[in-house]
mmCIF file of C-alpha atoms in Angstrom:
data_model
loop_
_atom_site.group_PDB
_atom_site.id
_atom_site.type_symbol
_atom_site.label_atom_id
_atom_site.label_comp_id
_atom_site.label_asym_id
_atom_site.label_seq_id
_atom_site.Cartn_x
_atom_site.Cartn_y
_atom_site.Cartn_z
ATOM 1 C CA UNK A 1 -60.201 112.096 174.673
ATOM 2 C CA UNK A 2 -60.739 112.701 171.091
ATOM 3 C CA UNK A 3 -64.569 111.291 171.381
ATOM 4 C CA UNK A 4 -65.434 113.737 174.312
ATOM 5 C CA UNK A 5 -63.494 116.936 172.221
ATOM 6 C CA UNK A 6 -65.853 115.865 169.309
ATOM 7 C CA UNK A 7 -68.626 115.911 171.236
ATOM 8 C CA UNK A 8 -67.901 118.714 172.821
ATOM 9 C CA UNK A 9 -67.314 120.694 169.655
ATOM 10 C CA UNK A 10 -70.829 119.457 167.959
ATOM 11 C CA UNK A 11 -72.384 120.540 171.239
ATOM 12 C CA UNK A 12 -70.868 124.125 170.828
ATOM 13 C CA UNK A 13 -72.174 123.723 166.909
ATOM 14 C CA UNK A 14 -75.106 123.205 167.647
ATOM 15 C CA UNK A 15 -75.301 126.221 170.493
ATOM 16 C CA UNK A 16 -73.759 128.497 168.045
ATOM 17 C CA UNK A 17 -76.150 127.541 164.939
ATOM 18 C CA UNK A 18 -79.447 127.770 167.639
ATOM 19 C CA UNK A 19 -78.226 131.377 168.549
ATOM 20 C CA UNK A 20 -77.516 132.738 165.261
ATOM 21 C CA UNK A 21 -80.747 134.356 164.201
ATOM 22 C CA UNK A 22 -82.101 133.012 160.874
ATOM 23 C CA UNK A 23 -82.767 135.415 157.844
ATOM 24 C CA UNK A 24 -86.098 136.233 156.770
ATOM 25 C CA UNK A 25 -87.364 135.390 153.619
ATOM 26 C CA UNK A 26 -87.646 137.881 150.872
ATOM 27 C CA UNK A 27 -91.806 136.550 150.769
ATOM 28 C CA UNK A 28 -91.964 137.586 154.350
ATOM 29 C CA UNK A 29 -90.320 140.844 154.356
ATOM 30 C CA UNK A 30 -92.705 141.551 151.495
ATOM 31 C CA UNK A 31 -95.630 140.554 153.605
ATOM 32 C CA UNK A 32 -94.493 142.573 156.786
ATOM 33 C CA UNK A 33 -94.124 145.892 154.701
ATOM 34 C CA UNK A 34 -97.259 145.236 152.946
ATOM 35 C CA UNK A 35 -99.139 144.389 156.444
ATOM 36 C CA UNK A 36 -97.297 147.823 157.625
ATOM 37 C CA UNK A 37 -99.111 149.499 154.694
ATOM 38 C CA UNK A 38 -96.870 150.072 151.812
ATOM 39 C CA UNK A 39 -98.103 148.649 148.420
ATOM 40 C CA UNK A 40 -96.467 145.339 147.386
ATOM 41 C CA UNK A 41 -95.809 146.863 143.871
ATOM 42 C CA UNK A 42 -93.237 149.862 145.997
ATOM 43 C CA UNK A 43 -91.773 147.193 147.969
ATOM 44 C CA UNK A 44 -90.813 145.096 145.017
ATOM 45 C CA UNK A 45 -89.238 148.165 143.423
ATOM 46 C CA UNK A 46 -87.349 148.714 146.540
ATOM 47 C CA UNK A 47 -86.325 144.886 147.467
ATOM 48 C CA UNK A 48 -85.253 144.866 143.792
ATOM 49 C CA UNK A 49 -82.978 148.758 144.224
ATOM 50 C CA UNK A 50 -81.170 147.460 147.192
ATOM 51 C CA UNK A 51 -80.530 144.498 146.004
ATOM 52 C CA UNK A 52 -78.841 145.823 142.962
ATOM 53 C CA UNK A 53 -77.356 148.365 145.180
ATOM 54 C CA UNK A 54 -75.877 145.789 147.588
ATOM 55 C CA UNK A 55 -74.594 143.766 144.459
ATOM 56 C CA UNK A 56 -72.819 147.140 142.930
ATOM 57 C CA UNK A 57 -71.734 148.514 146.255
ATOM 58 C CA UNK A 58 -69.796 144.599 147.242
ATOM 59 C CA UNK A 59 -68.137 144.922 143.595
ATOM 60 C CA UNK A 60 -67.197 148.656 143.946
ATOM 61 C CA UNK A 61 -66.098 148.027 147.839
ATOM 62 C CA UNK A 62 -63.740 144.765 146.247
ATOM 63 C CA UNK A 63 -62.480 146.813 143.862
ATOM 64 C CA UNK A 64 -60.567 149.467 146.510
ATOM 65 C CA UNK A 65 -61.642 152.490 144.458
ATOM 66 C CA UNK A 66 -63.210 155.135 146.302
ATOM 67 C CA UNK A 67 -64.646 156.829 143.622
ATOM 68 C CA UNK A 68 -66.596 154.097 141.967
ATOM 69 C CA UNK A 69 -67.976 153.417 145.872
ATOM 70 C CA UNK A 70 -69.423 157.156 146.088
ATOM 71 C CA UNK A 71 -70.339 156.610 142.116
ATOM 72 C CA UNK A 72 -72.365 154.039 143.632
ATOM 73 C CA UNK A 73 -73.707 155.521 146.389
ATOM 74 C CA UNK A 74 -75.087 158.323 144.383
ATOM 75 C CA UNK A 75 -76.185 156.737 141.741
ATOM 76 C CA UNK A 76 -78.365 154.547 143.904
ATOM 77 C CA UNK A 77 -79.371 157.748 145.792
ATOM 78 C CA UNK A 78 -81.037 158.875 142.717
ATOM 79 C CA UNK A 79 -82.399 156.360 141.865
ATOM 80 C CA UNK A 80 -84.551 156.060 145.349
ATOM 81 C CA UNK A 81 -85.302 159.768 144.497
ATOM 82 C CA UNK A 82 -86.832 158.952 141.278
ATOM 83 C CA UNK A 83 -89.011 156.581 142.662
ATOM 84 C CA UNK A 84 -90.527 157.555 145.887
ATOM 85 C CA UNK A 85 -91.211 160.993 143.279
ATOM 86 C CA UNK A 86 -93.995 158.716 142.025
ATOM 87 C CA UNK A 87 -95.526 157.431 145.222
ATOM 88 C CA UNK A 88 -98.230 158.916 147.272
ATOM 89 C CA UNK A 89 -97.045 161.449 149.995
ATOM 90 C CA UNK A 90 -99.028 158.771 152.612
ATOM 91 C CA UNK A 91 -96.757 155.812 151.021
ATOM 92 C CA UNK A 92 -93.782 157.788 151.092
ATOM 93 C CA UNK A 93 -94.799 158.924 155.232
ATOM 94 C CA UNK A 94 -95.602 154.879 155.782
ATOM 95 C CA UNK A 95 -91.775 154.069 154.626
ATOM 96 C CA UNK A 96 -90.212 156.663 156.515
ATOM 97 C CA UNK A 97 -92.218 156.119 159.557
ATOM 98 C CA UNK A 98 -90.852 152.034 158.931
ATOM 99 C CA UNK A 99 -87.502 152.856 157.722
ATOM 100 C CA UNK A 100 -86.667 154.697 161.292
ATOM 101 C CA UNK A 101 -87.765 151.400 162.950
ATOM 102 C CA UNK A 102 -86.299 149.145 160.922
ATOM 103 C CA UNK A 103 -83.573 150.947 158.919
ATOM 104 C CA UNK A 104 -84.759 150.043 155.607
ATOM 105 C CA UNK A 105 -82.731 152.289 153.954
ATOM 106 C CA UNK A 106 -79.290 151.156 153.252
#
């Protein structure tokens, strides 16, 4: 009995771990943006702001305190401001015209 509920839970491991989509690699979503069009040097700069932002927004959320959470936010608002104010209006239109297909953006 407890061989075949072993078993049977590996099996269901195993079904669970082949269904759960893997995460692509930070090199690949570099190389899918870039083959989309944007210049590596913006997507770096982005990778890098939302990963900051997803650091600073898991602190601020763990903390409980509302206003450091819209601190956050709007801090990391500006911040994408200030840098697609540098970028060409075409790089800017490729990332929007990505970010509604893929929801880049936060």
């Amino acid at each position: 009995m407890f061989k075949q509920l072993f078993l049977f839970s590996a099996f269901l491991l195993v079904l669970l771990d082949a269904s759960t989509p893997a995460v692509p690699s930070r090199e690949s979503v570099v190389a899918g943006l870039v083959a989309n069009g944007l210049k590596k040097d913006l997507v770096e700069k982005i990778l890098e702001l939302r990963e900051k932002y997803n650091t600073e927004i898991i602190k601020a959320n763990a903390s409980g305190n509302q206003k450091l959470m819209q601190a956050t936010w709007n801090k990391h608002q500006e911040l994408y401001h200030k840098l697609f104010a540098k970028v060409t209006k075409e790089q800017k239109e490729i990332y929007e015209k990505l970010n509604k297909q893929y929801h880049l953006y936060f």
